[in-house]
PDB file of C-alpha atoms in Angstrom:
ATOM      1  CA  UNK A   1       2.736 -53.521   2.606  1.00  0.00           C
ATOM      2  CA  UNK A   2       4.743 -52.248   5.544  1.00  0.00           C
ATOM      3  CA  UNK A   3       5.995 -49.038   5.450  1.00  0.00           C
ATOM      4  CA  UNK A   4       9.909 -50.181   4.897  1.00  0.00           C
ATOM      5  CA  UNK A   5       8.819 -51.605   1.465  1.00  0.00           C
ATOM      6  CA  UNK A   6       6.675 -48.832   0.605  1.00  0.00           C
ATOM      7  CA  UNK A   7       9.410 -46.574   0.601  1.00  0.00           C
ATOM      8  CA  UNK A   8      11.400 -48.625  -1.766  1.00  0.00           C
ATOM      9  CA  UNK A   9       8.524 -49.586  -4.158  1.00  0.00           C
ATOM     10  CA  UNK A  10       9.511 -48.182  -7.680  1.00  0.00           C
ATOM     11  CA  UNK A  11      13.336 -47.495  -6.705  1.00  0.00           C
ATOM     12  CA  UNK A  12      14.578 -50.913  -7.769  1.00  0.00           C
ATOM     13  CA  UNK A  13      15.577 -51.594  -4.303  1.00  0.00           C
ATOM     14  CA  UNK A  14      17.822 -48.461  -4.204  1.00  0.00           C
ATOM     15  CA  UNK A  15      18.463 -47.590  -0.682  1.00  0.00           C
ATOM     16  CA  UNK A  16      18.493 -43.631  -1.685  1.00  0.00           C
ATOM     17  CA  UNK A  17      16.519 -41.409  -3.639  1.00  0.00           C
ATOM     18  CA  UNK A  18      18.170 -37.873  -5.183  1.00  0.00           C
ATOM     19  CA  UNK A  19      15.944 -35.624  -3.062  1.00  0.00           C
ATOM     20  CA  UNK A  20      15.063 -32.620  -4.821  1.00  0.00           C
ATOM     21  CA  UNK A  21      14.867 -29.412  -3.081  1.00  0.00           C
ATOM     22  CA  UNK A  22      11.447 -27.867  -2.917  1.00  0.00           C
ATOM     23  CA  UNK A  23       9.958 -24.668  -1.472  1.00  0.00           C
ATOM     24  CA  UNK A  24       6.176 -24.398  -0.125  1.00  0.00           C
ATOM     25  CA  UNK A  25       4.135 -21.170   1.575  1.00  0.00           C
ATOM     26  CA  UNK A  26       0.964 -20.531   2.632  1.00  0.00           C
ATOM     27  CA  UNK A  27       0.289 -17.148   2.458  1.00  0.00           C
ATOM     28  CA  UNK A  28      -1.952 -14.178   2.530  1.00  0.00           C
ATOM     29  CA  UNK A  29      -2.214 -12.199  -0.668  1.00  0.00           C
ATOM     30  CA  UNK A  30       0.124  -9.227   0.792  1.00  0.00           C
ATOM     31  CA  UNK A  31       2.449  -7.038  -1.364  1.00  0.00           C
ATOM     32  CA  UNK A  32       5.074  -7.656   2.558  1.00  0.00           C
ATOM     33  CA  UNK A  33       4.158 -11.258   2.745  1.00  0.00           C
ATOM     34  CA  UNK A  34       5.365 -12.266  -1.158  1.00  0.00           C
ATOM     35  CA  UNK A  35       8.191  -9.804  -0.614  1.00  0.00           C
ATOM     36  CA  UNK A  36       9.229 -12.275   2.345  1.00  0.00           C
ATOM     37  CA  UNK A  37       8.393 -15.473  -0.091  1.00  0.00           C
ATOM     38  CA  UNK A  38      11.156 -14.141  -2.458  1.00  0.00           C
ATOM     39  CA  UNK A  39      13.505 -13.653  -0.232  1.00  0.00           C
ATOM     40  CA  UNK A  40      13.209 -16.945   1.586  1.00  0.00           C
ATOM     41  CA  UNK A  41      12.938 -18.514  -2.223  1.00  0.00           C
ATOM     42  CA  UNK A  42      16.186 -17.255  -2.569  1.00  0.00           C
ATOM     43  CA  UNK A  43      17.773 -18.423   0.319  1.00  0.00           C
ATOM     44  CA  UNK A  44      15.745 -22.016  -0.806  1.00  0.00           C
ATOM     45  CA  UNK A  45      17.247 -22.312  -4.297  1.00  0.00           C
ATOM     46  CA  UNK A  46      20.667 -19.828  -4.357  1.00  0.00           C
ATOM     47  CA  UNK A  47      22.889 -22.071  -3.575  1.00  0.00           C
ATOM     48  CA  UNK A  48      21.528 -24.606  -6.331  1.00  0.00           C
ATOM     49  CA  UNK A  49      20.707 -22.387  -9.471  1.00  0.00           C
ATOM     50  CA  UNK A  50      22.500 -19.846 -11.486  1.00  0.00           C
ATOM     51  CA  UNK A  51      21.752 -16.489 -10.400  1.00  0.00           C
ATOM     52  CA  UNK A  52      20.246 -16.091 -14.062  1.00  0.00           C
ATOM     53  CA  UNK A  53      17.749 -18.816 -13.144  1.00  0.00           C
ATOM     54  CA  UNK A  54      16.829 -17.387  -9.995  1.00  0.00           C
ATOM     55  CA  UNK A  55      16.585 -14.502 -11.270  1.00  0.00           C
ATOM     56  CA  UNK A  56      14.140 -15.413 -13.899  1.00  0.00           C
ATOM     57  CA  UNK A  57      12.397 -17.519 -11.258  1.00  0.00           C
ATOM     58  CA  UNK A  58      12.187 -14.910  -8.804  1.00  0.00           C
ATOM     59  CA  UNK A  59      10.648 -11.881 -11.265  1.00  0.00           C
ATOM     60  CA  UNK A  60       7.664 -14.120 -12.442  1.00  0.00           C
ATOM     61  CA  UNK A  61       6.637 -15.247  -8.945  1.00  0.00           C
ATOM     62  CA  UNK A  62       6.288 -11.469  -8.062  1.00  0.00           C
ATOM     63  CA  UNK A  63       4.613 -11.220 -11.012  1.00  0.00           C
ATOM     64  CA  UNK A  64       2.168 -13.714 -10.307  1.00  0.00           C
ATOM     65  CA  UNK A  65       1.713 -13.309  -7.132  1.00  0.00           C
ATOM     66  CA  UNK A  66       1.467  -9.358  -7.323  1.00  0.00           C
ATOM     67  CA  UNK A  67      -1.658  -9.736  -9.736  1.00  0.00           C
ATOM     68  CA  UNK A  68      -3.186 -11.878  -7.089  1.00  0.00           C
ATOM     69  CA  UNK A  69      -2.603  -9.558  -4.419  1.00  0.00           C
ATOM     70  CA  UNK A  70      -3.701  -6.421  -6.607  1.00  0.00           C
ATOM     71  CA  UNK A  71      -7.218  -8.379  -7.975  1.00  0.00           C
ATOM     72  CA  UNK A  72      -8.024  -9.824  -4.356  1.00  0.00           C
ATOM     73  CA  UNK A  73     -10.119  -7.120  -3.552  1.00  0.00           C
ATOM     74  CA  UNK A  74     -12.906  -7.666  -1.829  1.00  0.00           C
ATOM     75  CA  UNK A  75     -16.350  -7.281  -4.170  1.00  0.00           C
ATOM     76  CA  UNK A  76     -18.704  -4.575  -2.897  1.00  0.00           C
ATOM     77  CA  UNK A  77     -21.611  -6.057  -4.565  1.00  0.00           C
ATOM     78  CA  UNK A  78     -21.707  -9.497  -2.764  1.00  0.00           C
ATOM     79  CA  UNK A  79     -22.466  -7.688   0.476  1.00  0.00           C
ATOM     80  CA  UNK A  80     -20.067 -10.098   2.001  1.00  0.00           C
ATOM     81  CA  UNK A  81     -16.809  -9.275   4.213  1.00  0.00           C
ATOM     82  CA  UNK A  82     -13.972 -11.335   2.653  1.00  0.00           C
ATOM     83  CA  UNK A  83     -10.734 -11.635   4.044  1.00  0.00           C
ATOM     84  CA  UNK A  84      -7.589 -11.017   2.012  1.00  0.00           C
ATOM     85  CA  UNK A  85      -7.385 -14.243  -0.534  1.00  0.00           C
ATOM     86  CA  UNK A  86      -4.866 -16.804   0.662  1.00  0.00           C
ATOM     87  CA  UNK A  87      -1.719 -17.703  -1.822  1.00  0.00           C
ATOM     88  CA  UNK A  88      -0.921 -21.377  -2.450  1.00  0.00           C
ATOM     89  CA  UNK A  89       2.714 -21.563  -3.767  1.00  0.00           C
ATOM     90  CA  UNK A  90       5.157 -24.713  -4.349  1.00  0.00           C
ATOM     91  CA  UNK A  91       8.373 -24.865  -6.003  1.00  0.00           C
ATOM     92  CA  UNK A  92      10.077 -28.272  -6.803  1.00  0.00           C
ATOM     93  CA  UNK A  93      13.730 -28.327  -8.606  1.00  0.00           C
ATOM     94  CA  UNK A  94      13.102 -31.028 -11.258  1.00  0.00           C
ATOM     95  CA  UNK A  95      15.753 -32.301 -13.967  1.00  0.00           C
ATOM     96  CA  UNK A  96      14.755 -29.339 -16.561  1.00  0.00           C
ATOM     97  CA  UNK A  97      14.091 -26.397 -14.352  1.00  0.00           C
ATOM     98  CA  UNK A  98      12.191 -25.364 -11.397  1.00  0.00           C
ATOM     99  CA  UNK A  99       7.853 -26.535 -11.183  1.00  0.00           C
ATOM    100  CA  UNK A 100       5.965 -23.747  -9.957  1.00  0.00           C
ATOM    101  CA  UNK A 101       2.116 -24.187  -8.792  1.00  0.00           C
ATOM    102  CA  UNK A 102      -0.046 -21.182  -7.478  1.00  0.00           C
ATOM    103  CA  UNK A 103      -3.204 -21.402  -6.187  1.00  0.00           C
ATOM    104  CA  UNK A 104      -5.381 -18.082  -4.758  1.00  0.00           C
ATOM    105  CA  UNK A 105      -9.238 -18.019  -4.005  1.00  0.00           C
ATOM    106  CA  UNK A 106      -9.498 -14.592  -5.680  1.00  0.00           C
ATOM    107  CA  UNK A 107     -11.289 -13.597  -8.365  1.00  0.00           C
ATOM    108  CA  UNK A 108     -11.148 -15.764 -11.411  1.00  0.00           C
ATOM    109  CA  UNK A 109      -8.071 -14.866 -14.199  1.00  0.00           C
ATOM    110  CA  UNK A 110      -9.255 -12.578 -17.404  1.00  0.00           C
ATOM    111  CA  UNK A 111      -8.777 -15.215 -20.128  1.00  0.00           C
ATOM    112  CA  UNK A 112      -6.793 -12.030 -22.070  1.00  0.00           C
ATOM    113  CA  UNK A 113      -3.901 -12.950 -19.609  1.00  0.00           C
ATOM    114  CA  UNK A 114      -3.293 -15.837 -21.268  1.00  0.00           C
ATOM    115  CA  UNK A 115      -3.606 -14.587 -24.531  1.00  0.00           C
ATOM    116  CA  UNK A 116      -0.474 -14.008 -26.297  1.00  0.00           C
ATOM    117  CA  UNK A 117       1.036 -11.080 -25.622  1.00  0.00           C
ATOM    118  CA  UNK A 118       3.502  -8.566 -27.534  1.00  0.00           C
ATOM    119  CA  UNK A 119       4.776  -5.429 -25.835  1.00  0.00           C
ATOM    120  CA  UNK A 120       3.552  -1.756 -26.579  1.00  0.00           C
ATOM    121  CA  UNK A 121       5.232   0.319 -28.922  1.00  0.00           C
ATOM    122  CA  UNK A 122       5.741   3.399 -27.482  1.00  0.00           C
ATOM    123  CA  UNK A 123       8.327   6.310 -27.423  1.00  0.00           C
ATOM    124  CA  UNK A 124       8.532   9.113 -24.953  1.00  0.00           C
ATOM    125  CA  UNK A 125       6.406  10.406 -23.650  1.00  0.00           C
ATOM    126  CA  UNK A 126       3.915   8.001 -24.164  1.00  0.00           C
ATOM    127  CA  UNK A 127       5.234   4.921 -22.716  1.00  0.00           C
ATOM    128  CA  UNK A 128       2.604   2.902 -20.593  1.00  0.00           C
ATOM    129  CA  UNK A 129       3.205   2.335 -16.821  1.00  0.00           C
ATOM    130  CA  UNK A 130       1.777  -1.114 -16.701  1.00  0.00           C
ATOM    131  CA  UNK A 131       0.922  -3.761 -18.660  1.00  0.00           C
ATOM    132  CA  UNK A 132       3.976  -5.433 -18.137  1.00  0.00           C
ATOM    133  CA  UNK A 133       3.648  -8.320 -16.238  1.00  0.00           C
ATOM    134  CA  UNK A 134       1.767 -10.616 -17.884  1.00  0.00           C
ATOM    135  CA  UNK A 135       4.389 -10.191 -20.968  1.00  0.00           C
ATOM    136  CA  UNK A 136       7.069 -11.003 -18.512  1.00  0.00           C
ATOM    137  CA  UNK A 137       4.928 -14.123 -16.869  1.00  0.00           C
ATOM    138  CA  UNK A 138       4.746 -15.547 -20.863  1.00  0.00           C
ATOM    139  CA  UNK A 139       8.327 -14.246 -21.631  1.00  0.00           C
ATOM    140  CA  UNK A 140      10.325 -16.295 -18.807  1.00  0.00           C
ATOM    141  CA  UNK A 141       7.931 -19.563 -18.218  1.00  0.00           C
ATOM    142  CA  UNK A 142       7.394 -22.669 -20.187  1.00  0.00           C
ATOM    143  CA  UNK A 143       3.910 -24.790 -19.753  1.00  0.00           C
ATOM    144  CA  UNK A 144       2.038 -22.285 -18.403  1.00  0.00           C
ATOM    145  CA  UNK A 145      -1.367 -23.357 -17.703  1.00  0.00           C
ATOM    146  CA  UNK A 146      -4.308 -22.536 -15.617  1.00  0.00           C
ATOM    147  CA  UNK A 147      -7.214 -23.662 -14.547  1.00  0.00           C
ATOM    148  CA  UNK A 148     -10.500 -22.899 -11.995  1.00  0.00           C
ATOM    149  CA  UNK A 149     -12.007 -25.226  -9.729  1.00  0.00           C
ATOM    150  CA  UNK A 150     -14.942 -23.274  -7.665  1.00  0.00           C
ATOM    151  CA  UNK A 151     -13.442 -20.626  -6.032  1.00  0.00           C
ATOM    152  CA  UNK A 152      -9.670 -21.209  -6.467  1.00  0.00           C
ATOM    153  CA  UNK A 153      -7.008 -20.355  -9.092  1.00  0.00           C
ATOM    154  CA  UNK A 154      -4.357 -22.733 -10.053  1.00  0.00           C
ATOM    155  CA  UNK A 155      -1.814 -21.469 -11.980  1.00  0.00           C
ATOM    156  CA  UNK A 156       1.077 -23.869 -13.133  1.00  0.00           C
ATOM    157  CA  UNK A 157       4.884 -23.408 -15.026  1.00  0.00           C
ATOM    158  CA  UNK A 158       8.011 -24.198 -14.941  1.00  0.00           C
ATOM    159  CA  UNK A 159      11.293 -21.934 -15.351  1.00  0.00           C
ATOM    160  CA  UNK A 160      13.670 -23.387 -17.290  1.00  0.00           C
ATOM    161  CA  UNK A 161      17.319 -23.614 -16.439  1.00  0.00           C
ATOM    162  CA  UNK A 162      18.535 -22.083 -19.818  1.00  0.00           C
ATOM    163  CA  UNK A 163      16.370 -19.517 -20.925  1.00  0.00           C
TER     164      UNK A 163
ATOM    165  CA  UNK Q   1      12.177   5.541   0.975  1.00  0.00           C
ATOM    166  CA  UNK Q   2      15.975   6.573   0.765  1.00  0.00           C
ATOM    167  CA  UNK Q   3      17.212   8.228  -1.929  1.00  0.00           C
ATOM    168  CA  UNK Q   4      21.079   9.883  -1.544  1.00  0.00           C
ATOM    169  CA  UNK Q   5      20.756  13.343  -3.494  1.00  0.00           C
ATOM    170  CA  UNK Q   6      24.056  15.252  -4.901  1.00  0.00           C
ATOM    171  CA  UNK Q   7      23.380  18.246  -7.267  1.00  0.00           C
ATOM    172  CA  UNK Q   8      26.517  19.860  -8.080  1.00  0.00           C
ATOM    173  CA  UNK Q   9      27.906  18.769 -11.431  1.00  0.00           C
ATOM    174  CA  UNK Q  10      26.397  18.114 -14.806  1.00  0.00           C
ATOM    175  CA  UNK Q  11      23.854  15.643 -13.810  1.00  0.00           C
ATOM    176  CA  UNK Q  12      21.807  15.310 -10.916  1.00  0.00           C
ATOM    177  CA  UNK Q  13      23.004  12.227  -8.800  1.00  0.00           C
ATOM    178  CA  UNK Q  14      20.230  10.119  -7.072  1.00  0.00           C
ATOM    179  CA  UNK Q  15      21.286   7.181  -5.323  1.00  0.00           C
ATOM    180  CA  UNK Q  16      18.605   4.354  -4.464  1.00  0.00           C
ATOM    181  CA  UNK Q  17      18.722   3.018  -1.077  1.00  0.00           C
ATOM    182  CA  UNK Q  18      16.533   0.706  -1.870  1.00  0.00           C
ATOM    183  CA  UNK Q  19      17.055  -2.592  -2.447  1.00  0.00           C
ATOM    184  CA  UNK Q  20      13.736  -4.154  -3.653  1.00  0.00           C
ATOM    185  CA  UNK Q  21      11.732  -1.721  -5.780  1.00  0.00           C
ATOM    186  CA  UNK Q  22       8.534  -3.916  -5.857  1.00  0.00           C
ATOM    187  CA  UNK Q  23       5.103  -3.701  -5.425  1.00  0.00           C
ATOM    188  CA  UNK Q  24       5.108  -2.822  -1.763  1.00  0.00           C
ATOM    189  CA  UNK Q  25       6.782   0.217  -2.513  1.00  0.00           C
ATOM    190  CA  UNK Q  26       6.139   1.475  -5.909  1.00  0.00           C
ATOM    191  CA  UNK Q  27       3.583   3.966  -5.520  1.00  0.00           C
ATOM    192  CA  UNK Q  28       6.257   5.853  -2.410  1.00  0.00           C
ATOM    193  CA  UNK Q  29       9.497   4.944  -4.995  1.00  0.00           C
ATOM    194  CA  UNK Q  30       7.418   6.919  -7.941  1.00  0.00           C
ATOM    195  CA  UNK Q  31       5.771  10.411  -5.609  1.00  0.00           C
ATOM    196  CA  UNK Q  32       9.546  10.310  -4.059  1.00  0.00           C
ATOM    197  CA  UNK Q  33      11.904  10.332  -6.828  1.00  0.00           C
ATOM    198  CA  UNK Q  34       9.616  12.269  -9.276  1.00  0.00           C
ATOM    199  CA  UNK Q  35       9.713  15.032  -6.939  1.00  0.00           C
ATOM    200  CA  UNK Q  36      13.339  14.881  -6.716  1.00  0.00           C
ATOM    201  CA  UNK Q  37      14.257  14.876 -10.268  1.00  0.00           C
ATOM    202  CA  UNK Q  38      11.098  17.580 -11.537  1.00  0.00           C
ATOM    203  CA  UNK Q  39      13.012  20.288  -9.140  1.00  0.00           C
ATOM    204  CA  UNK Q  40      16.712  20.134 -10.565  1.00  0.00           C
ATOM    205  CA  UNK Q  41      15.733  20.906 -14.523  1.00  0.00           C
ATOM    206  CA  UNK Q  42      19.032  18.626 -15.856  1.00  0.00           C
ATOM    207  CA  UNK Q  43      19.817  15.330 -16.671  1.00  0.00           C
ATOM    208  CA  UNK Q  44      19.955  12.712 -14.252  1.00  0.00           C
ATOM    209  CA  UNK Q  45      22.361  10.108 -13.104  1.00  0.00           C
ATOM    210  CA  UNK Q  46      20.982   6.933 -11.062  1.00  0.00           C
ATOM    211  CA  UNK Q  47      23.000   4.764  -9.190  1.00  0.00           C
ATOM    212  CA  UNK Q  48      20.951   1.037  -8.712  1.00  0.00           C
ATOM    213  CA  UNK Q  49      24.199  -0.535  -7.396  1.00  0.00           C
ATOM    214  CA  UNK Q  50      22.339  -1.317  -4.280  1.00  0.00           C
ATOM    215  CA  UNK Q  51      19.143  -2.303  -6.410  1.00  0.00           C
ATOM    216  CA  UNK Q  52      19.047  -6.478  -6.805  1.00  0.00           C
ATOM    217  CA  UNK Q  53      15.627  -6.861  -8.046  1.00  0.00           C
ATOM    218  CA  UNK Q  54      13.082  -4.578  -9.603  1.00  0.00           C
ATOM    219  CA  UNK Q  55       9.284  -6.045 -11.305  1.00  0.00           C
ATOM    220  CA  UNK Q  56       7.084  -4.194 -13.346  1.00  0.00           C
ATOM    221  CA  UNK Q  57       5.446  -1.795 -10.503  1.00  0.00           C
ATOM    222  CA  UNK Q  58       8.934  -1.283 -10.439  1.00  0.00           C
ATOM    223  CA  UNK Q  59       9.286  -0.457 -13.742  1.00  0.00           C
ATOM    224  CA  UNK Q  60       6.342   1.442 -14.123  1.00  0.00           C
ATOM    225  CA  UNK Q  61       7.041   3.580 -11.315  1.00  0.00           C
ATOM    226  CA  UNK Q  62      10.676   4.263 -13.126  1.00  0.00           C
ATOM    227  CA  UNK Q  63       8.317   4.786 -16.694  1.00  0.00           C
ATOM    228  CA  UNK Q  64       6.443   7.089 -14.323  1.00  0.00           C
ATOM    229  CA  UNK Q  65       9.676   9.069 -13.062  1.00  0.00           C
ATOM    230  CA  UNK Q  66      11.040   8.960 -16.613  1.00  0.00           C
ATOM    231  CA  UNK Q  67       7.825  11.014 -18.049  1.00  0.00           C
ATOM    232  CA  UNK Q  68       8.291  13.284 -15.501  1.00  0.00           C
ATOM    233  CA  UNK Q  69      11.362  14.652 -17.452  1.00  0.00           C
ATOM    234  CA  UNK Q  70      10.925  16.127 -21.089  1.00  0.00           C
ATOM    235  CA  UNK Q  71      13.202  13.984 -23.533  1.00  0.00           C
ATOM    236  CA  UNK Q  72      16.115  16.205 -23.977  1.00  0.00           C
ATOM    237  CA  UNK Q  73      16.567  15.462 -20.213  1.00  0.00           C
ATOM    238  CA  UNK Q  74      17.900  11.948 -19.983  1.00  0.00           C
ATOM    239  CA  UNK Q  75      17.842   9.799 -17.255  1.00  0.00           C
ATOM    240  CA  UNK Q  76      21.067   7.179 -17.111  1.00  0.00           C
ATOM    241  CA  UNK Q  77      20.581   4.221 -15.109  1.00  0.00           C
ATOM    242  CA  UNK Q  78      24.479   3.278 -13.650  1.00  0.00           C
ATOM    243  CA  UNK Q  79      25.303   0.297 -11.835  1.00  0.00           C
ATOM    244  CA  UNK Q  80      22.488  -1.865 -13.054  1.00  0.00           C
ATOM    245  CA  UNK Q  81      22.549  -5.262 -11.724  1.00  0.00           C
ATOM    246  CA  UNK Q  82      21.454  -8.409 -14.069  1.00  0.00           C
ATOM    247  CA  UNK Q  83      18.383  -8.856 -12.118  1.00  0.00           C
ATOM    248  CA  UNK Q  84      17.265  -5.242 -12.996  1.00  0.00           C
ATOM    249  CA  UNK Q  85      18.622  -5.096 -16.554  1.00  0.00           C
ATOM    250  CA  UNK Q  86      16.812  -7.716 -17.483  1.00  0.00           C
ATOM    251  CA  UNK Q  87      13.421  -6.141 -16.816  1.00  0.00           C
ATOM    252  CA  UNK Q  88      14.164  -2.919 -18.377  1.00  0.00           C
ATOM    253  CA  UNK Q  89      15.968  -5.683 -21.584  1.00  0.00           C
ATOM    254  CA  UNK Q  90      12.579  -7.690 -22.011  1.00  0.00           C
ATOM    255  CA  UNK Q  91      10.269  -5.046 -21.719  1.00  0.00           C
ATOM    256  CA  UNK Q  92      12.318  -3.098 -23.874  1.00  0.00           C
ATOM    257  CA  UNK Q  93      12.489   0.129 -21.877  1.00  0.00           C
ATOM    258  CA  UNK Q  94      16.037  -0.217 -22.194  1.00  0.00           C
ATOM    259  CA  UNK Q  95      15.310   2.569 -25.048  1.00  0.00           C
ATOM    260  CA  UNK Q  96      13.885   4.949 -22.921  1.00  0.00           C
ATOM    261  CA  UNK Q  97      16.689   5.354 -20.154  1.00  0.00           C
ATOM    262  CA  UNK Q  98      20.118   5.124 -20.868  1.00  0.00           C
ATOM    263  CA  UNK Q  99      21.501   1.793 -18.612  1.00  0.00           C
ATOM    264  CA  UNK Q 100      24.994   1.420 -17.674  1.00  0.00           C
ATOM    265  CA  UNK Q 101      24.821  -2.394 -16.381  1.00  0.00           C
ATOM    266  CA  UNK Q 102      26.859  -4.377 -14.229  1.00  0.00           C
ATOM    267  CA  UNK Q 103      28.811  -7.218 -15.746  1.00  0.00           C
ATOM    268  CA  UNK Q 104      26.522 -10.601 -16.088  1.00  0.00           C
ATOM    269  CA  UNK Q 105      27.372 -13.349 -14.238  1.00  0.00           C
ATOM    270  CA  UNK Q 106      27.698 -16.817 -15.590  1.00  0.00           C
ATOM    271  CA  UNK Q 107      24.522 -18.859 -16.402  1.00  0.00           C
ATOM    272  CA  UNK Q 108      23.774 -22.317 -16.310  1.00  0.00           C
TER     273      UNK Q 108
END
């Protein structure tokens, strides 16, 4: 096959495909580093998505990607220097919403995160400082799954248009 | 961290200069503002106008900031922006500090 038909194989013949805009970063698992993703995720997908979709989009990223950063610690008992784990991110626009897949080779994910979740009841003064984020993460995604494959994380969802 | 400080009416004003209150500056957001708002013994007005996103360090660092203040001290958040309201919505916390929001844009 030469490359010309390759490129149409599947498309009926169509000369053009809708390209979908998509958003991909390799980086290390830094509070300043995923602070730069979102902003540059912003200037990806603003133009294209409500700012309640972004919005949505942009919290659970941070969310995500602030767990890896805070559980990336290097273990003292392997005896081993590690550097800081390395963050994996894509974003791809799709028909229903926005496909998010995250991949870190930290520590493996407590199967409690993906536990359901329901929020603290608390009343001042007693309200908890964290805890939050993985009820946020479950909150705002759809088809969130995970999985381990030796010594990486991959975490996929998608963010829905309408919430 | 930036805060804008006025303390001569009724409430004490704070003004965040921040826009991001994320992870990479939680912990300096929380030690800062606490010790702002501990010293003037009233209730405290916030303006987030400048604040367009906020996640749960965020949060907890306001939680934090909030504690710091017995209950019959409120703190009112003014000028919240959708972005931020919605954390403080989902999570609830939208109890615990009185939020004067921003009007919310049009979805989808």
């Amino acid at each position: 096959m030469i490359p010309h038909d390759r490129q149409k194989a599947g498309l009926g013949g169509r000369p053009s495909l809708q390209m979908q805009k998509m958003f991909h970063r390799v980086m290390q698992a830094d509070p300043m580093a995923v602070r730069q993703a979102l902003i540059d995720i912003r200037a990806r997908f603003g133009d294209d998505v409500s700012h309640d979709t972004i919005g949505r989009l942009e919290l659970v990223l941070a969310e995500v990607m602030n767990n890896i950063t805070e559980h990336t610690a290097p273990s003292r008992t392997d005896g081993l220097r590690r550097s800081a784990s390395m963050i994996h991110l894509s974003i791809v626009r799709d028909s229903t919403g926005l496909a998010c897949a995250v991949s870190d080779d930290g520590q493996s994910l407590p199967e409690d995160c993906l536990r359901p979740r329901t929020l603290p009841e608390a009343a001042h003064p007693d309200m908890p400082e964290g805890g939050y984020g993985w009820f946020l993460i479950q909150d705002l995604t759809q088809a969130l799954c995970y999985y381990r494959e030796g010594s990486r994380n991959f975490l996929a969802f998608n963010i829905p248009f309408a919430a | 961290m930036q805060f804008i400080v006025a303390d001569g009416g009724p409430y004490l004003h704070v003004t965040v200069q921040e826009s991001r209150i994320d992870a990479a500056i939680a912990t300096g957001f929380k030690d800062k503002l606490r010790s702002i708002v501990v010293t003037a013994k009233k209730p405290v007005l916030l303006d987030m106008r400048g604040v367009d996103f906020m996640d749960s360090s965020g949060l907890g660092a306001m939680i934090a900031v909030r504690k710091a203040l017995p209950e019959n001290l409120p703190i009112v958040l003014d000028g919240v922006t959708p972005n931020v309201e919605r954390v403080f919505r989902l999570t609830r916390m939208d109890r615990v500090f009185r939020i004067n929001a921003i009007a919310i844009e049009g979805n989808d």
